[in-house]
Coordinates of C-alpha atoms in Angstrom, one line a residue:
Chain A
X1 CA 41.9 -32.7 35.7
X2 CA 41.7 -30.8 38.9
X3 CA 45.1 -30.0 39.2
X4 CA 44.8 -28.6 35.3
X5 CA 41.5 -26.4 36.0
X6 CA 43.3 -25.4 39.0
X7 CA 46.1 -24.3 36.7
X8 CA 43.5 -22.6 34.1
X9 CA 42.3 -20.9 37.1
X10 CA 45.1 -19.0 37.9
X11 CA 45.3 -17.4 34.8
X12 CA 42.1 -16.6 34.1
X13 CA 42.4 -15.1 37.6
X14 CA 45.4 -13.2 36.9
X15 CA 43.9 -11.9 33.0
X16 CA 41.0 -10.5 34.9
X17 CA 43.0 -8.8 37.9
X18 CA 45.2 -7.0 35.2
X19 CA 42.0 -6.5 32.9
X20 CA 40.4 -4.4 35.9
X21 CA 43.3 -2.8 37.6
X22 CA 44.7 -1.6 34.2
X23 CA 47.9 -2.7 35.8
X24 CA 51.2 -4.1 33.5
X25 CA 50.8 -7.6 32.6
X26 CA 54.0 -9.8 32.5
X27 CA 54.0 -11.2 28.5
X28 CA 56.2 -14.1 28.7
X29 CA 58.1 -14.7 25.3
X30 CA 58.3 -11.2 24.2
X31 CA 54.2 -11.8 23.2
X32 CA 51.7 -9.0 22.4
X33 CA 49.8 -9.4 25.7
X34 CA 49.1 -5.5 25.5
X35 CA 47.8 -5.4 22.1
X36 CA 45.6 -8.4 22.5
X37 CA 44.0 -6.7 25.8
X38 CA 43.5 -3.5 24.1
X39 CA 41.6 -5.0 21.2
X40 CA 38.8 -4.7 21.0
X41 CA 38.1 -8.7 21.2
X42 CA 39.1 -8.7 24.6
X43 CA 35.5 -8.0 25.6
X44 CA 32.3 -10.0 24.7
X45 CA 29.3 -8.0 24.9
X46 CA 31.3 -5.6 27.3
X47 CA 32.2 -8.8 29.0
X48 CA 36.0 -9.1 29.5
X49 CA 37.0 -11.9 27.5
X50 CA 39.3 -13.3 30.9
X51 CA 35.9 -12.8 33.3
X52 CA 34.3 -15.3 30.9
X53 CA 37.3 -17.5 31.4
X54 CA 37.4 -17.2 35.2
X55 CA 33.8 -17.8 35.4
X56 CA 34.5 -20.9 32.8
X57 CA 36.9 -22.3 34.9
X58 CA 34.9 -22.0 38.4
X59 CA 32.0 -23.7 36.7
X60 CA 34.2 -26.4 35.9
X61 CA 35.7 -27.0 39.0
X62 CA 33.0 -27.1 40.8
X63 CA 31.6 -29.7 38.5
X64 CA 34.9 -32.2 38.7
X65 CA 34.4 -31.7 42.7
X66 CA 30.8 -33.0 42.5
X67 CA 30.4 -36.2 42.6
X68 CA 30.6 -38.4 39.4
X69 CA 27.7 -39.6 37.8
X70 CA 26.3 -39.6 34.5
X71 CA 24.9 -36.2 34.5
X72 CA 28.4 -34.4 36.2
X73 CA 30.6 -35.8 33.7
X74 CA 28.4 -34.9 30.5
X75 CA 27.9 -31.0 32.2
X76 CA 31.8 -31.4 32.3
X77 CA 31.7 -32.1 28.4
X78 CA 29.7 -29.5 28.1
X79 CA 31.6 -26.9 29.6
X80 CA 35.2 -27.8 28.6
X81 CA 33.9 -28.1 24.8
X82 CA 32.4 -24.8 25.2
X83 CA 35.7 -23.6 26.6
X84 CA 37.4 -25.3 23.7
X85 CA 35.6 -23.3 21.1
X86 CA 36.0 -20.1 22.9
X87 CA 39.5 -20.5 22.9
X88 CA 39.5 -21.1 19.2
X89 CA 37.6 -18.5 18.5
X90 CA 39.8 -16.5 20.6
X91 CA 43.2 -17.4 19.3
X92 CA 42.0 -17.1 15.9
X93 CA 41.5 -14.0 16.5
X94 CA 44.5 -13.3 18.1
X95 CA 46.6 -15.0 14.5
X96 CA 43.7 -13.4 11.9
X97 CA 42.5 -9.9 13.2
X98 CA 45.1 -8.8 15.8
X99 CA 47.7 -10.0 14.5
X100 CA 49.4 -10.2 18.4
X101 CA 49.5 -13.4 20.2
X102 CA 49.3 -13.2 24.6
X103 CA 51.1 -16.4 25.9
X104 CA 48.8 -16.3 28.9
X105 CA 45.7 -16.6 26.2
X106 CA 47.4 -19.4 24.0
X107 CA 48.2 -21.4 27.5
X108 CA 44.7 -21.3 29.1
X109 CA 43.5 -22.5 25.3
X110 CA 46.2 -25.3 25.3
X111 CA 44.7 -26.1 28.9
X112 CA 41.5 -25.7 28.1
X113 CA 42.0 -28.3 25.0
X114 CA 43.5 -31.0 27.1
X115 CA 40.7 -30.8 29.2
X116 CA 37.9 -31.1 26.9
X117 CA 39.8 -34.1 25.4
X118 CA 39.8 -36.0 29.2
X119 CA 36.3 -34.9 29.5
X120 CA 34.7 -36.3 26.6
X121 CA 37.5 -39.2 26.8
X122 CA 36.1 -39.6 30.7
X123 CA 32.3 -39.2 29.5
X124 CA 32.5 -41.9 26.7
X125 CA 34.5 -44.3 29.1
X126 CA 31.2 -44.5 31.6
X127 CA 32.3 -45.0 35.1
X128 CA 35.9 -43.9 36.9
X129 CA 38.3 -46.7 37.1
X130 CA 38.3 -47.0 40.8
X131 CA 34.6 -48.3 40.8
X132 CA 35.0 -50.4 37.6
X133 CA 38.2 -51.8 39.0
X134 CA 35.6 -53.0 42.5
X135 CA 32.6 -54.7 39.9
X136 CA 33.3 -58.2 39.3
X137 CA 32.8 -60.5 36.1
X138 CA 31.3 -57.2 35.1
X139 CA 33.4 -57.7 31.7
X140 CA 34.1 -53.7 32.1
X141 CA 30.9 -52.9 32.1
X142 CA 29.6 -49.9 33.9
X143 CA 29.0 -51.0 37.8
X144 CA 25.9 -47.7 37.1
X145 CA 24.3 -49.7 34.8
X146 CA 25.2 -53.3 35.6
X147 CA 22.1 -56.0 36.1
X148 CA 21.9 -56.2 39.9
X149 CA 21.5 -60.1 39.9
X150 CA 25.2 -59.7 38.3
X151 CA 26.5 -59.7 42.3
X152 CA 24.3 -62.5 43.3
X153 CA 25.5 -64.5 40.1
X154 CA 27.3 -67.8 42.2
X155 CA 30.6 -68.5 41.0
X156 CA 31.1 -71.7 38.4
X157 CA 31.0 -74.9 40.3
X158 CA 29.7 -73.4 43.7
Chain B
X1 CA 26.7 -81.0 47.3
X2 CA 29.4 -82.6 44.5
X3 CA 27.6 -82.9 41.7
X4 CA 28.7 -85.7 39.0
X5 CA 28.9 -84.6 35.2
X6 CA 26.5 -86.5 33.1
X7 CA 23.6 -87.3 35.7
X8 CA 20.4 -85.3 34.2
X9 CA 20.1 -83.1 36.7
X10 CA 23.4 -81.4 37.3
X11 CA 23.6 -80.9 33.3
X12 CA 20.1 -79.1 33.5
X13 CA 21.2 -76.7 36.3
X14 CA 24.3 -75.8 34.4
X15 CA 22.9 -75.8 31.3
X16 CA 20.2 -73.3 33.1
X17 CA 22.8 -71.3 34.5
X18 CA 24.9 -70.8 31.4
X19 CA 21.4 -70.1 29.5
X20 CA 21.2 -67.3 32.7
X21 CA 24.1 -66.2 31.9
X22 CA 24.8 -65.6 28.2
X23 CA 20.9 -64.1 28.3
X24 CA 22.8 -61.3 31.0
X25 CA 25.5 -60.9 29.1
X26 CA 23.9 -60.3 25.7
X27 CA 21.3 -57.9 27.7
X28 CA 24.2 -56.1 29.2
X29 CA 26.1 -56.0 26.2
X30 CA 23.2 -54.7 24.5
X31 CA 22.6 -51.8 27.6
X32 CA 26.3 -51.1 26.7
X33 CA 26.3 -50.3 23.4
X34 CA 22.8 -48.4 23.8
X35 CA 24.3 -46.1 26.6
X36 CA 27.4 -45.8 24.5
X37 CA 25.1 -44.6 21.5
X38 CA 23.4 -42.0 23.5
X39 CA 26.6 -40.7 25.1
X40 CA 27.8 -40.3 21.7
X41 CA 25.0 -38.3 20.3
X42 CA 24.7 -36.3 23.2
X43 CA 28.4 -35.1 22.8
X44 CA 27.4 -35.0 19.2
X45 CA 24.8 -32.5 20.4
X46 CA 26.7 -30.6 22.8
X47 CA 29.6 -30.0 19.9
X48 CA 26.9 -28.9 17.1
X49 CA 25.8 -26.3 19.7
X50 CA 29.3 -25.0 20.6
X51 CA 29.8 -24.4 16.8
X52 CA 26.9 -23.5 16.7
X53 CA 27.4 -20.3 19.5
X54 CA 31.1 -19.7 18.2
X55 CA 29.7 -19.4 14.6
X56 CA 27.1 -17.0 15.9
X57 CA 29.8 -14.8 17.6
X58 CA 32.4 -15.0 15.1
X59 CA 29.6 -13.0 12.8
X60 CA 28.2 -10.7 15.5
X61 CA 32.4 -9.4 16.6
X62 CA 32.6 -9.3 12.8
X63 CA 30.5 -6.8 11.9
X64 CA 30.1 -5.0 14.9
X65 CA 33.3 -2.5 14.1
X66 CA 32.1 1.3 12.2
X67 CA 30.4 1.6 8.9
X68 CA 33.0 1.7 6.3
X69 CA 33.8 4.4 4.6
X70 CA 32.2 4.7 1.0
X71 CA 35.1 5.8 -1.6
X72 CA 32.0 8.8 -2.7
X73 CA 32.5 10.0 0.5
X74 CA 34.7 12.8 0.6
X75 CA 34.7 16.7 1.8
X76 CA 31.7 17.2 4.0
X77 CA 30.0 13.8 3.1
X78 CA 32.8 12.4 5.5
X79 CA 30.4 10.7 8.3
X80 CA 30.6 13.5 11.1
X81 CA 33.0 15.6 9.4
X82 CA 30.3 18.7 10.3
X83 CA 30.1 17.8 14.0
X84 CA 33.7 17.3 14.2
X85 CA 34.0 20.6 12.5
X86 CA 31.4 22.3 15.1
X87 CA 33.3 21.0 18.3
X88 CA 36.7 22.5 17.2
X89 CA 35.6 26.0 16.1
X90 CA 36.8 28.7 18.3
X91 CA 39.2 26.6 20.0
X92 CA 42.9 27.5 19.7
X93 CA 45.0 24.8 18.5
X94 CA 48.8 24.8 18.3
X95 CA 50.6 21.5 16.8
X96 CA 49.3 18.4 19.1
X97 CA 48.0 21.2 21.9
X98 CA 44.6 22.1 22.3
X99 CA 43.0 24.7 24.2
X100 CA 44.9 28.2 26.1
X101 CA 48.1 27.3 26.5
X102 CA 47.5 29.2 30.0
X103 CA 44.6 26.8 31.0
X104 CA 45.3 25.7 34.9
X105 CA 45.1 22.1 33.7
X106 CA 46.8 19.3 31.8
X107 CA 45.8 16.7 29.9
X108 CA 48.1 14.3 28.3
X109 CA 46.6 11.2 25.9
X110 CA 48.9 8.7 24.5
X111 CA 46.6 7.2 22.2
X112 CA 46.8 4.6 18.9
X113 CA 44.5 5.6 15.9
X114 CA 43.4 1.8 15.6
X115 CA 42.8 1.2 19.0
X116 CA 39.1 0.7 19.5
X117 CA 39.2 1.8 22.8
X118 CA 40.8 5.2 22.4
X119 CA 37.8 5.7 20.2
X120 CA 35.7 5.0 22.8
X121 CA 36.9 7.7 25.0
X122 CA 36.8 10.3 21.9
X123 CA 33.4 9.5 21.3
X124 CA 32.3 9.3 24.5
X125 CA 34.0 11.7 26.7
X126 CA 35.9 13.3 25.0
X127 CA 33.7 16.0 23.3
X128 CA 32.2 16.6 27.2
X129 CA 35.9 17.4 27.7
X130 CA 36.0 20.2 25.6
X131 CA 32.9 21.7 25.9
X132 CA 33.1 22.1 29.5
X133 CA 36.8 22.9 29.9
X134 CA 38.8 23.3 26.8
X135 CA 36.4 25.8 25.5
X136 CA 36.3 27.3 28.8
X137 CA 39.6 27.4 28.9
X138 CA 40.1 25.5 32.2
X139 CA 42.3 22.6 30.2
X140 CA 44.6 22.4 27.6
X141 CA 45.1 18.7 26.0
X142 CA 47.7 17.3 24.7
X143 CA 47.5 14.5 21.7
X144 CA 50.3 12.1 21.7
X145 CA 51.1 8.9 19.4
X146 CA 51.4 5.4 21.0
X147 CA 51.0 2.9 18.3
X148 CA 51.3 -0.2 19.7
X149 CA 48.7 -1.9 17.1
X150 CA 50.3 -2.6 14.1
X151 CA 52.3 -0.4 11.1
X152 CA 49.0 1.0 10.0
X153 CA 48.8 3.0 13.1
X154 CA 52.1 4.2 12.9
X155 CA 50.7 5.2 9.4
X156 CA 47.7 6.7 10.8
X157 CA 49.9 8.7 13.4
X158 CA 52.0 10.5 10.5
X159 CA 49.5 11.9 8.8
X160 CA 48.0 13.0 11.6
X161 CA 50.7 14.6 12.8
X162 CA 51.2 16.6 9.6
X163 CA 47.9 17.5 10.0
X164 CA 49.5 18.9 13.1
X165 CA 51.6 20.4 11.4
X166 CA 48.4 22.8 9.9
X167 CA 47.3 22.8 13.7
X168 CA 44.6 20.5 12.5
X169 CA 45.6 17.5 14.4
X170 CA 42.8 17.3 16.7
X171 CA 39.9 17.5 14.1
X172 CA 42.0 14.3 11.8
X173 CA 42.4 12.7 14.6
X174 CA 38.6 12.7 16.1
X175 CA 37.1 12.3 12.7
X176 CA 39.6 9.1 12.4
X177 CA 38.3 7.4 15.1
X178 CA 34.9 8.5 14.3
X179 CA 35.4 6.3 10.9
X180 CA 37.7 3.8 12.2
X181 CA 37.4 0.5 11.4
X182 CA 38.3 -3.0 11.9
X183 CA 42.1 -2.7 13.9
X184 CA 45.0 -4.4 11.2
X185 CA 42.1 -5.1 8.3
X186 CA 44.7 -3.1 6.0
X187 CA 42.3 -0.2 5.7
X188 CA 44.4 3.0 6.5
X189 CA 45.5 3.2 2.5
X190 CA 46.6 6.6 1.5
X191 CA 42.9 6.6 -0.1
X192 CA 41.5 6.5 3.5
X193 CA 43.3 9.1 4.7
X194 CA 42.6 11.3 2.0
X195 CA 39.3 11.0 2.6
X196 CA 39.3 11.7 6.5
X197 CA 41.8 15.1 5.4
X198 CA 38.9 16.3 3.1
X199 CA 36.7 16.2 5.8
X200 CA 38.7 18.8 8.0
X201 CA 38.0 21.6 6.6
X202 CA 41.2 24.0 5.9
X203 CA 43.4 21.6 5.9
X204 CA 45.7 21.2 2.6
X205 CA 45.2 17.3 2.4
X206 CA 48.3 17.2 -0.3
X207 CA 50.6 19.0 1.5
X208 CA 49.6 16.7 4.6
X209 CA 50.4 13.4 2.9
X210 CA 53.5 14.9 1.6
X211 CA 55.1 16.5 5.1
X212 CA 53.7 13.1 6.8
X213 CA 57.4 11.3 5.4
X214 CA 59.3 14.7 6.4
X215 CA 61.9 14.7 9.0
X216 CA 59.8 16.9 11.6
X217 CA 56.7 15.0 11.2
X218 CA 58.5 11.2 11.2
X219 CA 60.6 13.0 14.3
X220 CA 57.6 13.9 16.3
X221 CA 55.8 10.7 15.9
X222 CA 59.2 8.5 17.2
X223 CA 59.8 11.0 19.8
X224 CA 55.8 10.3 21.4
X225 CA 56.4 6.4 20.9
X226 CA 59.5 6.3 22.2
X227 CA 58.4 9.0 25.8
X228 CA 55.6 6.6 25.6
X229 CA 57.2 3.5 25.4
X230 CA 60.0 4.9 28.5
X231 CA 56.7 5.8 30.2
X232 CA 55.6 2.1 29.5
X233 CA 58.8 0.5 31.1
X234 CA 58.2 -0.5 35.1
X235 CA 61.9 -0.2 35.4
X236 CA 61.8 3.4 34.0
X237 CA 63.4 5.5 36.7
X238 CA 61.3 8.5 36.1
X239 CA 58.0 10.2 37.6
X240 CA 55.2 8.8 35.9
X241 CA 56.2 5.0 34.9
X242 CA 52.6 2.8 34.4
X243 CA 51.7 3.3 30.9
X244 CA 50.6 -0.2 29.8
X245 CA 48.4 0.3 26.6
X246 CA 46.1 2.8 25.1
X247 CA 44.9 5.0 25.8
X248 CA 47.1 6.3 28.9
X249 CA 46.6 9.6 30.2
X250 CA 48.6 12.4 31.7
X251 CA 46.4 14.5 34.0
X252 CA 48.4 17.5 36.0
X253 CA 48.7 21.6 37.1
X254 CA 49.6 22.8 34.2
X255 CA 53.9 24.0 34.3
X256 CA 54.1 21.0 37.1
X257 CA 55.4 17.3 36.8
X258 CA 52.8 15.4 34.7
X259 CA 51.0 12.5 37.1
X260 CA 49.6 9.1 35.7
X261 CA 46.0 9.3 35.6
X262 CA 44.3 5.8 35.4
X263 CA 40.5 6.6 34.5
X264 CA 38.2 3.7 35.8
X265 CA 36.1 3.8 32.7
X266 CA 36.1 5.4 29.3
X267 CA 32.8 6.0 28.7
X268 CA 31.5 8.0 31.3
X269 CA 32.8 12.1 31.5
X270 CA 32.1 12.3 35.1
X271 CA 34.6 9.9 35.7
X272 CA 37.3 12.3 34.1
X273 CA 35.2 15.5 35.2
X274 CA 36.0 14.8 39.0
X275 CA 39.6 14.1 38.8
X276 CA 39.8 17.4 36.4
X277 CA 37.5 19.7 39.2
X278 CA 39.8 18.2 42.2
X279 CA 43.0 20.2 40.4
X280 CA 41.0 22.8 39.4
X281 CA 39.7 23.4 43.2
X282 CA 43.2 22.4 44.6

């Protein structure tokens, strides 16, 4: 997930340094990169749409290098389902009212989608495997919320 | 320590701890499938609020673009057909030049009748612009078509030009933008801009939407897109390569080569103002 926010990251960073430098972005696939950043959907509120997504990103990364609890994982959800709606909004505009579509925009939404789907995946799963993997006769449950007497337990026949 | 199956006591103690046990179990199954229940209603929370926010600006980038144009409104009922009228007056206008053709200064816009931002600048520097130098006669502009939107701006862009054609290009063009609408919604019909050519006064709307398909006007408007377009090209082998969307500007001593000018914003005059008094004074 790191490695794919990491990913996300550099083109949102890369949207955003050719947003404010006004300099020529490279549109893979013969896209419409320059009509889609001269719409006027390519700001939010005067917000550049790709600062949003920068800022997105960041917050996400920051919250997959916290340590995983409860709380980190479902701010993860939060964010990278947030992020998943943006970039539906943002590619349906791209098919509906533009009418262009910017590779660099349709990747970071196809990133952004696999990402909300591990997070929520990750959130409704409880604790990582590494920890699980550790509990014993825990029956998979999580080692967070598992009785504490379930270590004490003596083994069958002790 | 061995104990022997079927004496009382070993049976209680296993009995006990199998009791223990399955009473552990069923509580931790039961904490399982509670925490599982709230994690599911909290993402079920967390996606009715996303929907809820992209709903919420799916309606407010919806109708945020100009008040359409009612089909009543025609002649001077044209929104801001008068104040377009006012800023022009006086001014000599030649084709897709504005202002003394002796004015010390340049300004080149390659600009798309759709694009939102373009309008910006019209509306919001733009008419500064004029009154301080065009009128002055310290600059001379020059309008130039980049459509890069969609057909309907490359349909925009004839008829303006033909209004060009009446040296009336500068008032269709600003009274365009000042009614333009939602880029690609299919709303530059012939009806449209009939209505924006009533509201330039003097110009001969049916003769404009009759020259816009003649060779000279169709002529002009390839020739900008294609300079444009060469202009656009980072291989292009020529003075001023950088354009990369609209609008893209031209700023220069008049009579020499034209130099890229990259405003930082689009909204604020002074921004244009200083690069414009730095030729002036050089």
């Amino acid at each position: 997930m790191i490695g794919l926010t990491l990913l996300g990251l550099g083109v949102a960073t890369y949207l955003t340094i050719a947003h404010y430098s006004g300099g020529t972005t490279i549109c893979p696939l013969h896209g419409g990169c320059e009509t889609v950043q001269h719409s006027k959907y390519s700001q939010l509120a005067g917000v550049p749409v790709a600062l949003i997504g920068l800022i997105g990103y960041i917050l996400i990364l920051g919250v997959l290098l916290t340590p995983s609890s409860e709380t980190t994982r479902l701010i993860a959800v939060v964010l990278t389902v947030g992020g998943f709606g943006f970039s539906i909004y943002l590619t349906g505009r791209e098919l509906f009212s533009i009418h262009a579509i910017c590779p660099w925009c349709v990747s970071s939404a196809i990133i952004m989608t696999i990402l909300a789907c591990l997070s929520i995946w990750r959130f409704l799963r409880g604790e990582d495997v590494p920890l699980k993997s550790t509990s014993q006769g825990a029956g998979g449950l999580d080692a967070a919320t598992a009785s504490p007497s379930s270590a004490a337990e003596p083994l069958p026949g002790a | 320590m061995s104990s022997t199956p079927g004496t009382d006591p070993d049976l209680t103690r296993k009995e006990r701890r199998e009791q223990a046990r399955a009473e552990r179990k069923a509580i931790e199954e039961s904490q399982k499938a509670s925490a599982q229940r709230r994690r599911l209603m909290q993402l079920g929370g967390v996606v009715g609020v996303v929907v809820v926010i992209i709903a919420v600006i799916v309606v407010a980038t919806s109708s945020g673009g100009a008040h359409k144009l009612k089909a009543t409104q025609t002649g001077s009922s044209v929104p801001h057909a008068a104040e377009v009228q006012a800023r022009f007056t006086g001014i000599p206008q030649k084709g897709a030049e504005l202002g003394s053709s002796t004015a010390p200064v340049t300004l080149q816009e390659y600009a798309d009748l759709q694009c939102p931002f373009c309008r910006q600048y019209t509306l919001s520097v733009f008419p500064s612009l004029v009154r301080k130098y065009v009128r002055e006669g310290k600059l001379r502009m020059e309008f130039h078509n980049f459509d890069i939107i969609g057909p309907d701006s490359i349909k925009a862009s004839k008829m303006a030009m033909a209004a060009g054609q009446q040296n009336l290009l500068w008032q269709y063009a600003d009274l365009f933008y000042n009614n333009q609408q939602q880029e690609n919604s299919g709303y530059v019909t012939d009806q449209f801009l009939t209505q924006i050519g009533s509201g330039v006064k003097g110009l001969n709307v049916n003769k404009a939407l009759t020259e816009r398909f003649s060779p000279t006007v169709e002529g002009k408007v390839n020739n900008d897109n294609q300079l444009a377009r060469v202009y656009g090209s980072q291989y292009a082998n020529l003075p001023v390569p950088g354009f990369n969307g609209t609008p893209s500007f031209l700023l220069y001593k008049t009579g020499t080569t034209p130099q890229l000018y990259s405003p930082t914003s689009l909204t604020e005059p002074a921004v244009f103002e200083t690069a414009i008094n730095k030729l002036l004074k050089g």
